[in-house]
Amino acid sequence: MHDIKRYLVPDSLDEAVRAAAEGDVTFLAGGTDLMPQTRTGARSFSSTLINLKQVPELRGVSRENGGIRLGALTTVTDVLNDVVLRKAAPVLSQAADHFASDQVRNSATIGGNICNASPAGDMIIPLLLLGAVVELASWNGEAVGTRTMPLEEFFTGPGKTQREPGEILTAIRFPVPGEGFTARFVKFGTRPALDISVVSVGIAGVKENGTLRRVRAAFGAVAPVPVRGRNTEAALEGKLLTSDTIRQASEATQEDISPISDVRASAWYRRELVRTLTTRILNDVSTS
Amino acid sequence: MHRDFREETERKVEPAVTEAVKKRSMMEVEMIVNGVSRRLLVDPFESLLYTLRERLNLTGTKEGCDQGTCGACTVLLDDVPVLSCLTPVARCSSRRVTTIEGLAENGELHPVQKHMVETGGIQCGFCTPGMVMTAVAFLREKPRPDEREIREAISGNLCRCTGYAKIVEAISRAAEEMQS
């Protein structure tokens, strides 16, 4: 079992970070990862369990200074149904639509999906395409201190992040994509619902005159963390999207990934999938 | 101020119970289950599924995979379908929980239940409570669904007997009945 000594439900961020500063805390948001992980023993509880559900600063989707801020407690269903997001960042809504099942989407939060730091986390790839940053808050002894960092630097290994023990991930922010921005996300699994991705591929850029600029590529479930595809990006940046470019870019993906074999697929199969899905995405982008 | 449930519990409850609370770090939750307000001592991180089945004896909700992939344990939390096996009961404090036992009104089955029986969508019955809860919430959102929408709506619920055809038919018939 576990050894939870205290259960807290703070009403403000101030209270939450102060409680967290006492150390040895486990945060609860939707619980959809925490519950099975603690049950199987993959994770153990700290002595204090902090339920974040009543912290208002962690809620809501808002537009600010040309960007969008997603409170960490935004559920995947909220992302899916948000009209602002559907217009500004449809790739995020699409990923939400392919996330687990209705029942899980209704509980699971975007902050939880990021902090769980699964290499296969479905919301992470589109957020990498959007150039997202994470906002972290902690108690600095006198007040609430915050820092931000690019999402792609946040992950350090499977289930591991740069978040310090007393820190709370409060929000995810990204700039609203400009004119001509196009983004695709494809998740591959054996069952349409509820599958953990075998691989996922995301590619984005600004399309003008048959070329992609400011290209971002990201891959899930093919490395210890969700990764940016720098080689793939370089193979595409500013080049006409011809069949040659597409072939070279699909080949370049192989340098960006380091998949392993596990219960879901072999490393060989994952490599083939990434190559094939990248070709399909780029063919689609070039003809649309 | 933030609330420390253990301390609150210690103040309110009998001394003997307080001892148990101290030892096992139990907490009190209050929730409305099928329209009835229930106050319970629970482990802060037990699943809602456990609370329903083992503490409230509401065994209609089924434990299938217990890891969030089969949908058999689906219940409604404030009318929204969730997997009770993945929902810590602490999250349900001051909220409404509806289970399969809470659907019938005045002894009359909910149309989804009725048509599941009539079409033979129930078969072994193990996925049925979760399937019905998912369908009930879905029909509230979308009263006139087509077949594709129904299949998508129940994609988080596994059935190993029916091949889904009869379940889809049942939901479709229930939608028609609820329209008329």
GROMACS .gro file of C-alpha atoms in nm:
model
  468
    1MET     CA    1   0.000   0.000   0.000
    2HIS     CA    2   0.123   0.348   0.067
    3ASP     CA    3   0.211   0.583   0.342
    4ILE     CA    4   0.009   0.899   0.288
    5LYS     CA    5   0.012   1.089   0.617
    6ARG     CA    6  -0.149   1.408   0.502
    7TYR     CA    7  -0.399   1.493   0.231
    8LEU     CA    8  -0.425   1.859   0.132
    9VAL     CA    9  -0.660   2.047  -0.097
   10PRO     CA   10  -0.512   2.397  -0.129
   11ASP     CA   11  -0.736   2.681  -0.253
   12SER     CA   12  -0.463   2.895  -0.409
   13LEU     CA   13  -0.128   2.863  -0.580
   14ASP     CA   14   0.033   3.040  -0.286
   15GLU     CA   15  -0.088   2.771  -0.044
   16ALA     CA   16  -0.004   2.491  -0.285
   17VAL     CA   17   0.361   2.595  -0.335
   18ARG     CA   18   0.406   2.659   0.036
   19ALA     CA   19   0.282   2.310   0.115
   20ALA     CA   20   0.502   2.171  -0.161
   21ALA     CA   21   0.805   2.352  -0.020
   22GLU     CA   22   0.783   2.132   0.290
   23GLY     CA   23   0.909   1.855   0.064
   24ASP     CA   24   0.810   1.495   0.010
   25VAL     CA   25   0.483   1.558  -0.171
   26THR     CA   26   0.289   1.381  -0.443
   27PHE     CA   27   0.062   1.592  -0.664
   28LEU     CA   28  -0.276   1.471  -0.778
   29ALA     CA   29  -0.449   1.614  -1.085
   30GLY     CA   30  -0.663   1.371  -1.288
   31GLY     CA   31  -0.508   1.061  -1.133
   32THR     CA   32  -0.525   0.854  -1.452
   33ASP     CA   33  -0.149   0.787  -1.451
   34LEU     CA   34  -0.086   0.814  -1.077
   35MET     CA   35  -0.351   0.558  -0.991
   36PRO     CA   36  -0.226   0.262  -1.200
   37GLN     CA   37   0.141   0.349  -1.138
   38THR     CA   38   0.106   0.350  -0.762
   39ARG     CA   39  -0.108   0.038  -0.772
   40THR     CA   40   0.149  -0.164  -0.962
   41GLY     CA   41   0.429  -0.024  -0.747
   42ALA     CA   42   0.594   0.152  -1.042
   43ARG     CA   43   0.570   0.464  -0.826
   44SER     CA   44   0.533   0.516  -0.454
   45PHE     CA   45   0.358   0.791  -0.264
   46SER     CA   46   0.523   1.065  -0.067
   47SER     CA   47   0.391   1.133   0.282
   48THR     CA   48   0.179   1.428   0.168
   49LEU     CA   49  -0.073   1.402  -0.114
   50ILE     CA   50  -0.171   1.739  -0.258
   51ASN     CA   51  -0.487   1.748  -0.466
   52LEU     CA   52  -0.446   2.048  -0.699
   53LYS     CA   53  -0.807   2.058  -0.822
   54GLN     CA   54  -0.904   2.376  -0.635
   55VAL     CA   55  -0.609   2.592  -0.734
   56PRO     CA   56  -0.768   2.857  -0.963
   57GLU     CA   57  -0.435   2.964  -1.116
   58LEU     CA   58  -0.401   2.620  -1.277
   59ARG     CA   59  -0.731   2.638  -1.465
   60GLY     CA   60  -0.856   2.768  -1.795
   61VAL     CA   61  -0.750   2.840  -2.150
   62SER     CA   62  -0.672   3.205  -2.221
   63ARG     CA   63  -0.525   3.426  -2.490
   64GLU     CA   64  -0.253   3.661  -2.381
   65ASN     CA   65  -0.001   3.880  -2.572
   66GLY     CA   66  -0.035   3.693  -2.899
   67GLY     CA   67  -0.003   3.361  -2.720
   68ILE     CA   68  -0.221   3.097  -2.563
   69ARG     CA   69  -0.195   2.985  -2.204
   70LEU     CA   70  -0.328   2.643  -2.104
   71GLY     CA   71  -0.369   2.603  -1.731
   72ALA     CA   72  -0.209   2.277  -1.622
   73LEU     CA   73  -0.543   2.137  -1.502
   74THR     CA   74  -0.705   2.179  -1.844
   75THR     CA   75  -0.844   1.836  -1.923
   76VAL     CA   76  -0.791   1.672  -2.260
   77THR     CA   77  -1.169   1.702  -2.315
   78ASP     CA   78  -1.140   2.079  -2.251
   79VAL     CA   79  -0.864   2.098  -2.513
   80LEU     CA   80  -1.076   1.898  -2.758
   81ASN     CA   81  -1.382   2.122  -2.714
   82ASP     CA   82  -1.214   2.461  -2.686
   83VAL     CA   83  -1.320   2.682  -2.977
   84VAL     CA   84  -1.018   2.914  -2.952
   85LEU     CA   85  -0.777   2.619  -2.969
   86ARG     CA   86  -0.961   2.454  -3.258
   87LYS     CA   87  -0.910   2.767  -3.462
   88ALA     CA   88  -0.561   2.864  -3.348
   89ALA     CA   89  -0.401   2.522  -3.306
   90PRO     CA   90  -0.610   2.248  -3.468
   91VAL     CA   91  -0.317   2.005  -3.443
   92LEU     CA   92  -0.360   2.009  -3.065
   93SER     CA   93  -0.734   1.940  -3.091
   94GLN     CA   94  -0.660   1.651  -3.329
   95ALA     CA   95  -0.415   1.498  -3.085
   96ALA     CA   96  -0.673   1.536  -2.809
   97ASP     CA   97  -0.924   1.352  -3.026
   98HIS     CA   98  -0.687   1.054  -3.052
   99PHE     CA   99  -0.603   1.056  -2.681
  100ALA     CA  100  -0.712   0.738  -2.496
  101SER     CA  101  -1.094   0.729  -2.463
  102ASP     CA  102  -1.370   0.971  -2.366
  103GLN     CA  103  -1.365   0.849  -2.008
  104VAL     CA  104  -0.990   0.909  -1.973
  105ARG     CA  105  -0.998   1.242  -2.159
  106ASN     CA  106  -1.259   1.367  -1.911
  107SER     CA  107  -1.016   1.316  -1.622
  108ALA     CA  108  -0.665   1.342  -1.765
  109THR     CA  109  -0.502   1.686  -1.761
  110ILE     CA  110  -0.252   1.843  -1.997
  111GLY     CA  111  -0.016   1.923  -1.709
  112GLY     CA  112  -0.035   1.563  -1.595
  113ASN     CA  113   0.039   1.430  -1.942
  114ILE     CA  114   0.352   1.647  -1.952
  115CYS     CA  115   0.473   1.575  -1.596
  116ASN     CA  116   0.420   1.203  -1.646
  117ALA     CA  117   0.690   1.243  -1.913
  118SER     CA  118   0.606   0.932  -2.109
  119PRO     CA  119   0.805   0.915  -2.434
  120ALA     CA  120   0.465   0.830  -2.588
  121GLY     CA  121   0.269   1.118  -2.429
  122ASP     CA  122   0.019   1.215  -2.697
  123MET     CA  123  -0.023   1.585  -2.614
  124ILE     CA  124   0.350   1.648  -2.607
  125ILE     CA  125   0.429   1.608  -2.978
  126PRO     CA  126   0.182   1.876  -3.100
  127LEU     CA  127   0.299   2.109  -2.821
  128LEU     CA  128   0.658   2.065  -2.942
  129LEU     CA  129   0.541   2.158  -3.292
  130LEU     CA  130   0.382   2.472  -3.149
  131GLY     CA  131   0.702   2.578  -2.972
  132ALA     CA  132   0.547   2.550  -2.626
  133VAL     CA  133   0.711   2.653  -2.300
  134VAL     CA  134   0.622   2.526  -1.954
  135GLU     CA  135   0.569   2.752  -1.656
  136LEU     CA  136   0.686   2.628  -1.316
  137ALA     CA  137   0.607   2.780  -0.976
  138SER     CA  138   0.771   2.730  -0.640
  139TRP     CA  139   0.800   2.901  -0.300
  140ASN     CA  140   1.118   3.108  -0.284
  141GLY     CA  141   1.096   3.170   0.089
  142GLU     CA  142   0.897   3.491   0.062
  143ALA     CA  143   0.669   3.463  -0.237
  144VAL     CA  144   0.571   3.249  -0.532
  145GLY     CA  145   0.857   3.237  -0.779
  146THR     CA  146   0.809   3.125  -1.139
  147ARG     CA  147   1.038   3.018  -1.418
  148THR     CA  148   0.973   2.903  -1.773
  149MET     CA  149   1.158   2.668  -2.001
  150PRO     CA  150   1.107   2.532  -2.351
  151LEU     CA  151   0.904   2.212  -2.339
  152GLU     CA  152   1.170   2.027  -2.539
  153GLU     CA  153   1.426   2.089  -2.261
  154PHE     CA  154   1.187   1.977  -1.989
  155PHE     CA  155   1.224   1.601  -2.036
  156THR     CA  156   1.533   1.422  -1.910
  157GLY     CA  157   1.430   1.056  -1.939
  158PRO     CA  158   1.129   0.824  -1.926
  159GLY     CA  159   0.913   0.965  -1.644
  160LYS     CA  160   1.182   1.220  -1.556
  161THR     CA  161   1.175   1.597  -1.597
  162GLN     CA  162   1.356   1.914  -1.490
  163ARG     CA  163   1.077   1.985  -1.239
  164GLU     CA  164   1.223   2.020  -0.890
  165PRO     CA  165   1.045   1.838  -0.604
  166GLY     CA  166   0.877   2.155  -0.467
  167GLU     CA  167   0.778   2.288  -0.807
  168ILE     CA  168   0.432   2.285  -0.963
  169LEU     CA  169   0.383   2.294  -1.338
  170THR     CA  170   0.126   2.573  -1.359
  171ALA     CA  171   0.074   2.625  -1.732
  172ILE     CA  172   0.182   2.560  -2.088
  173ARG     CA  173   0.218   2.857  -2.320
  174PHE     CA  174   0.272   2.883  -2.694
  175PRO     CA  175   0.256   3.161  -2.953
  176VAL     CA  176  -0.048   3.162  -3.183
  177PRO     CA  177   0.082   3.026  -3.515
  178GLY     CA  178   0.089   3.281  -3.796
  179GLU     CA  179  -0.041   3.285  -4.153
  180GLY     CA  180   0.038   2.975  -4.358
  181PHE     CA  181   0.128   2.758  -4.057
  182THR     CA  182   0.045   2.398  -4.120
  183ALA     CA  183   0.089   2.107  -3.881
  184ARG     CA  184   0.018   1.736  -3.888
  185PHE     CA  185   0.016   1.477  -3.612
  186VAL     CA  186  -0.018   1.105  -3.673
  187LYS     CA  187  -0.034   0.847  -3.398
  188PHE     CA  188   0.005   0.481  -3.479
  189GLY     CA  189  -0.141   0.212  -3.256
  190THR     CA  190  -0.311  -0.123  -3.306
  191ARG     CA  191  -0.649  -0.015  -3.168
  192PRO     CA  192  -0.816   0.318  -3.259
  193ALA     CA  193  -0.901   0.395  -2.896
  194LEU     CA  194  -0.695   0.369  -2.581
  195ASP     CA  195  -0.373   0.247  -2.733
  196ILE     CA  196  -0.041   0.374  -2.612
  197SER     CA  197   0.130   0.500  -2.928
  198VAL     CA  198   0.365   0.256  -3.100
  199VAL     CA  199   0.508   0.568  -3.261
  200SER     CA  200   0.379   0.918  -3.322
  201VAL     CA  201   0.502   1.168  -3.578
  202GLY     CA  202   0.444   1.541  -3.598
  203ILE     CA  203   0.562   1.786  -3.865
  204ALA     CA  204   0.487   2.157  -3.888
  205GLY     CA  205   0.603   2.463  -4.076
  206VAL     CA  206   0.498   2.771  -4.264
  207LYS     CA  207   0.404   2.674  -4.617
  208GLU     CA  208   0.469   2.920  -4.898
  209ASN     CA  209   0.526   2.858  -5.269
  210GLY     CA  210   0.559   2.482  -5.228
  211THR     CA  211   0.824   2.502  -4.956
  212LEU     CA  212   0.817   2.466  -4.578
  213ARG     CA  213   0.995   2.720  -4.362
  214ARG     CA  214   1.053   2.732  -3.988
  215VAL     CA  215   1.005   2.357  -3.992
  216ARG     CA  216   0.952   2.165  -3.671
  217ALA     CA  217   0.946   1.786  -3.653
  218ALA     CA  218   0.886   1.581  -3.339
  219PHE     CA  219   0.861   1.210  -3.268
  220GLY     CA  220   0.702   1.013  -2.985
  221ALA     CA  221   0.778   0.666  -2.848
  222VAL     CA  222   1.105   0.636  -3.040
  223ALA     CA  223   1.356   0.767  -2.782
  224PRO     CA  224   1.381   0.798  -2.401
  225VAL     CA  225   1.195   1.131  -2.428
  226PRO     CA  226   0.968   1.290  -2.690
  227VAL     CA  227   1.224   1.433  -2.937
  228ARG     CA  228   1.261   1.715  -3.185
  229GLY     CA  229   1.378   1.592  -3.527
  230ARG     CA  230   1.663   1.829  -3.612
  231ASN     CA  231   1.792   1.624  -3.907
  232THR     CA  232   1.444   1.594  -4.054
  233GLU     CA  233   1.391   1.967  -4.011
  234ALA     CA  234   1.721   2.047  -4.186
  235ALA     CA  235   1.629   1.818  -4.476
  236LEU     CA  236   1.307   2.015  -4.530
  237GLU     CA  237   1.388   2.374  -4.439
  238GLY     CA  238   1.327   2.607  -4.733
  239LYS     CA  239   1.335   2.328  -4.994
  240LEU     CA  240   1.072   2.267  -5.259
  241LEU     CA  241   0.857   1.976  -5.140
  242THR     CA  242   0.944   1.747  -5.430
  243SER     CA  243   0.941   1.370  -5.410
  244ASP     CA  244   1.322   1.385  -5.372
  245THR     CA  245   1.298   1.621  -5.074
  246ILE     CA  246   1.032   1.403  -4.918
  247ARG     CA  247   1.244   1.092  -4.961
  248GLN     CA  248   1.550   1.263  -4.812
  249ALA     CA  249   1.350   1.396  -4.518
  250SER     CA  250   1.196   1.055  -4.451
  251GLU     CA  251   1.546   0.909  -4.455
  252ALA     CA  252   1.673   1.184  -4.222
  253THR     CA  253   1.417   1.080  -3.957
  254GLN     CA  254   1.631   0.772  -3.895
  255GLU     CA  255   1.911   0.992  -3.754
  256ASP     CA  256   1.668   1.161  -3.514
  257ILE     CA  257   1.531   0.854  -3.342
  258SER     CA  258   1.669   0.574  -3.125
  259PRO     CA  259   1.380   0.333  -3.073
  260ILE     CA  260   1.388   0.022  -2.856
  261SER     CA  261   1.204  -0.309  -2.889
  262ASP     CA  262   0.932  -0.365  -2.629
  263VAL     CA  263   0.590  -0.528  -2.592
  264ARG     CA  264   0.433  -0.290  -2.839
  265ALA     CA  265   0.677  -0.316  -3.130
  266SER     CA  266   1.031  -0.394  -3.233
  267ALA     CA  267   1.287  -0.120  -3.290
  268TRP     CA  268   1.300  -0.218  -3.659
  269TYR     CA  269   0.922  -0.179  -3.697
  270ARG     CA  270   0.924   0.157  -3.522
  271ARG     CA  271   1.192   0.284  -3.761
  272GLU     CA  272   0.990   0.168  -4.062
  273LEU     CA  273   0.677   0.332  -3.924
  274VAL     CA  274   0.846   0.668  -3.866
  275ARG     CA  275   0.988   0.666  -4.218
  276THR     CA  276   0.654   0.568  -4.375
  277LEU     CA  277   0.439   0.805  -4.170
  278THR     CA  278   0.675   1.093  -4.244
  279THR     CA  279   0.648   1.024  -4.618
  280ARG     CA  280   0.270   1.013  -4.593
  281ILE     CA  281   0.249   1.337  -4.396
  282LEU     CA  282   0.480   1.520  -4.635
  283ASN     CA  283   0.294   1.391  -4.943
  284ASP     CA  284  -0.025   1.518  -4.785
  285VAL     CA  285   0.128   1.858  -4.702
  286SER     CA  286   0.272   1.897  -5.052
  287THR     CA  287  -0.062   1.834  -5.224
  288SER     CA  288  -0.289   2.033  -4.992
  289MET     CA  289  -0.697   2.798   0.437
  290HIS     CA  290  -0.633   2.462   0.290
  291ARG     CA  291  -0.807   2.172   0.447
  292ASP     CA  292  -0.631   1.888   0.615
  293PHE     CA  293  -0.887   1.611   0.592
  294ARG     CA  294  -0.718   1.398   0.852
  295GLU     CA  295  -0.734   1.675   1.108
  296GLU     CA  296  -1.093   1.752   1.021
  297THR     CA  297  -1.182   1.389   1.054
  298GLU     CA  298  -1.014   1.367   1.390
  299ARG     CA  299  -1.225   1.649   1.521
  300LYS     CA  300  -1.556   1.511   1.402
  301VAL     CA  301  -1.545   1.138   1.451
  302GLU     CA  302  -1.560   0.903   1.752
  303PRO     CA  303  -1.231   0.840   1.937
  304ALA     CA  304  -1.209   0.476   1.827
  305VAL     CA  305  -1.248   0.578   1.466
  306THR     CA  306  -0.997   0.856   1.516
  307GLU     CA  307  -0.741   0.594   1.617
  308ALA     CA  308  -0.810   0.400   1.299
  309VAL     CA  309  -0.780   0.720   1.103
  310LYS     CA  310  -0.443   0.793   1.260
  311LYS     CA  311  -0.306   0.449   1.196
  312ARG     CA  312  -0.425   0.404   0.843
  313SER     CA  313  -0.446   0.770   0.747
  314MET     CA  314  -0.809   0.743   0.646
  315MET     CA  315  -1.010   1.047   0.544
  316GLU     CA  316  -1.372   1.137   0.523
  317VAL     CA  317  -1.542   1.208   0.195
  318GLU     CA  318  -1.892   1.320   0.131
  319MET     CA  319  -2.045   1.250  -0.206
  320ILE     CA  320  -2.386   1.200  -0.359
  321VAL     CA  321  -2.416   0.848  -0.492
  322ASN     CA  322  -2.725   0.783  -0.707
  323GLY     CA  323  -2.899   1.078  -0.548
  324VAL     CA  324  -2.820   0.982  -0.188
  325SER     CA  325  -2.569   1.177   0.017
  326ARG     CA  326  -2.304   0.942   0.164
  327ARG     CA  327  -2.035   1.019   0.421
  328LEU     CA  328  -1.761   0.764   0.423
  329LEU     CA  329  -1.424   0.697   0.575
  330VAL     CA  330  -1.194   0.605   0.295
  331ASP     CA  331  -0.832   0.560   0.214
  332PRO     CA  332  -0.741   0.885   0.038
  333PHE     CA  333  -0.610   0.706  -0.264
  334GLU     CA  334  -0.842   0.413  -0.303
  335SER     CA  335  -1.023   0.402  -0.636
  336LEU     CA  336  -1.383   0.509  -0.668
  337LEU     CA  337  -1.440   0.157  -0.801
  338TYR     CA  338  -1.321   0.008  -0.473
  339THR     CA  339  -1.531   0.249  -0.268
  340LEU     CA  340  -1.843   0.169  -0.468
  341ARG     CA  341  -1.802  -0.208  -0.466
  342GLU     CA  342  -1.642  -0.278  -0.129
  343ARG     CA  343  -1.773   0.001   0.097
  344LEU     CA  344  -2.114   0.073  -0.058
  345ASN     CA  345  -2.180  -0.276  -0.192
  346LEU     CA  346  -2.275  -0.133  -0.531
  347THR     CA  347  -2.138  -0.425  -0.726
  348GLY     CA  348  -2.314  -0.334  -1.050
  349THR     CA  349  -2.001  -0.145  -1.154
  350LYS     CA  350  -1.755  -0.406  -1.281
  351GLU     CA  351  -1.383  -0.441  -1.240
  352GLY     CA  352  -1.246  -0.550  -1.578
  353CYS     CA  353  -0.881  -0.468  -1.640
  354ASP     CA  354  -0.832  -0.234  -1.342
  355GLN     CA  355  -0.585  -0.034  -1.549
  356GLY     CA  356  -0.801   0.195  -1.756
  357THR     CA  357  -0.826   0.014  -2.086
  358CYS     CA  358  -1.155  -0.179  -2.089
  359GLY     CA  359  -1.422   0.072  -1.981
  360ALA     CA  360  -1.620  -0.184  -1.774
  361CYS     CA  361  -1.597   0.037  -1.463
  362THR     CA  362  -1.737   0.352  -1.630
  363VAL     CA  363  -1.955   0.565  -1.400
  364LEU     CA  364  -2.073   0.925  -1.423
  365LEU     CA  365  -1.900   1.189  -1.212
  366ASP     CA  366  -2.113   1.505  -1.223
  367ASP     CA  367  -2.278   1.350  -1.533
  368VAL     CA  368  -1.944   1.305  -1.712
  369PRO     CA  369  -1.826   0.948  -1.785
  370VAL     CA  370  -1.502   0.853  -1.609
  371LEU     CA  371  -1.324   0.527  -1.536
  372SER     CA  372  -1.385   0.456  -1.169
  373CYS     CA  373  -1.074   0.234  -1.153
  374LEU     CA  374  -0.856   0.535  -1.239
  375THR     CA  375  -1.045   0.786  -1.024
  376PRO     CA  376  -0.909   0.836  -0.673
  377VAL     CA  377  -1.211   0.867  -0.446
  378ALA     CA  378  -1.057   1.185  -0.305
  379ARG     CA  379  -1.141   1.351  -0.636
  380CYS     CA  380  -1.510   1.277  -0.581
  381SER     CA  381  -1.548   1.480  -0.264
  382SER     CA  382  -1.867   1.695  -0.282
  383ARG     CA  383  -1.953   1.556  -0.626
  384ARG     CA  384  -2.231   1.345  -0.776
  385VAL     CA  385  -2.163   0.986  -0.874
  386THR     CA  386  -2.411   0.788  -1.085
  387THR     CA  387  -2.374   0.414  -1.129
  388ILE     CA  388  -2.578   0.155  -1.317
  389GLU     CA  389  -2.787   0.111  -0.999
  390GLY     CA  390  -2.898   0.474  -1.024
  391LEU     CA  391  -3.043   0.470  -1.375
  392ALA     CA  392  -3.383   0.307  -1.335
  393GLU     CA  393  -3.663   0.541  -1.233
  394ASN     CA  394  -3.963   0.415  -1.034
  395GLY     CA  395  -3.867   0.058  -1.115
  396GLU     CA  396  -3.856   0.132  -1.487
  397LEU     CA  397  -3.533   0.062  -1.675
  398HIS     CA  398  -3.361   0.344  -1.862
  399PRO     CA  399  -3.429   0.312  -2.238
  400VAL     CA  400  -3.064   0.216  -2.299
  401GLN     CA  401  -3.094  -0.066  -2.042
  402LYS     CA  402  -3.426  -0.180  -2.185
  403HIS     CA  403  -3.301  -0.200  -2.543
  404MET     CA  404  -2.976  -0.368  -2.440
  405VAL     CA  405  -3.191  -0.646  -2.294
  406GLU     CA  406  -3.429  -0.659  -2.591
  407THR     CA  407  -3.166  -0.669  -2.865
  408GLY     CA  408  -2.950  -0.920  -2.679
  409GLY     CA  409  -2.669  -0.667  -2.644
  410ILE     CA  410  -2.605  -0.792  -2.292
  411GLN     CA  411  -2.482  -1.149  -2.344
  412CYS     CA  412  -2.238  -1.229  -2.061
  413GLY     CA  413  -2.317  -0.894  -1.901
  414PHE     CA  414  -1.975  -0.798  -1.777
  415CYS     CA  415  -1.916  -0.498  -2.005
  416THR     CA  416  -2.282  -0.399  -1.991
  417PRO     CA  417  -2.290  -0.157  -1.693
  418GLY     CA  418  -1.995   0.042  -1.828
  419MET     CA  419  -2.132   0.030  -2.182
  420VAL     CA  420  -2.471   0.155  -2.062
  421MET     CA  421  -2.322   0.442  -1.859
  422THR     CA  422  -2.114   0.552  -2.158
  423ALA     CA  423  -2.418   0.534  -2.385
  424VAL     CA  424  -2.642   0.725  -2.144
  425ALA     CA  425  -2.394   1.014  -2.120
  426PHE     CA  426  -2.339   1.006  -2.496
  427LEU     CA  427  -2.711   1.029  -2.580
  428ARG     CA  428  -2.744   1.334  -2.354
  429GLU     CA  429  -2.476   1.506  -2.564
  430LYS     CA  430  -2.596   1.372  -2.896
  431PRO     CA  431  -2.962   1.270  -2.899
  432ARG     CA  432  -2.970   1.173  -3.271
  433PRO     CA  433  -2.646   0.991  -3.343
  434ASP     CA  434  -2.565   0.794  -3.656
  435GLU     CA  435  -2.401   0.452  -3.643
  436ARG     CA  436  -2.046   0.581  -3.685
  437GLU     CA  437  -2.094   0.825  -3.397
  438ILE     CA  438  -2.228   0.548  -3.174
  439ARG     CA  439  -1.931   0.325  -3.255
  440GLU     CA  440  -1.691   0.607  -3.182
  441ALA     CA  441  -1.868   0.686  -2.856
  442ILE     CA  442  -1.829   0.331  -2.726
  443SER     CA  443  -1.472   0.288  -2.853
  444GLY     CA  444  -1.344   0.308  -2.496
  445ASN     CA  445  -1.559   0.011  -2.388
  446LEU     CA  446  -1.451  -0.340  -2.478
  447CYS     CA  447  -1.702  -0.620  -2.534
  448ARG     CA  448  -1.579  -0.971  -2.609
  449CYS     CA  449  -1.918  -1.133  -2.677
  450THR     CA  450  -2.140  -0.939  -2.910
  451GLY     CA  451  -1.916  -0.808  -3.185
  452TYR     CA  452  -2.083  -0.477  -3.092
  453ALA     CA  453  -2.359  -0.502  -3.354
  454LYS     CA  454  -2.636  -0.559  -3.102
  455ILE     CA  455  -2.502  -0.295  -2.866
  456VAL     CA  456  -2.497  -0.037  -3.145
  457GLU     CA  457  -2.851  -0.139  -3.236
  458ALA     CA  458  -2.964  -0.106  -2.875
  459ILE     CA  459  -2.821   0.245  -2.841
  460SER     CA  460  -2.972   0.345  -3.173
  461ARG     CA  461  -3.317   0.217  -3.067
  462ALA     CA  462  -3.287   0.387  -2.729
  463ALA     CA  463  -3.208   0.716  -2.906
  464GLU     CA  464  -3.522   0.676  -3.117
  465GLU     CA  465  -3.737   0.597  -2.816
  466MET     CA  466  -3.600   0.894  -2.620
  467GLN     CA  467  -3.680   1.123  -2.916
  468SER     CA  468  -4.042   1.018  -2.935
   0.00000   0.00000   0.00000
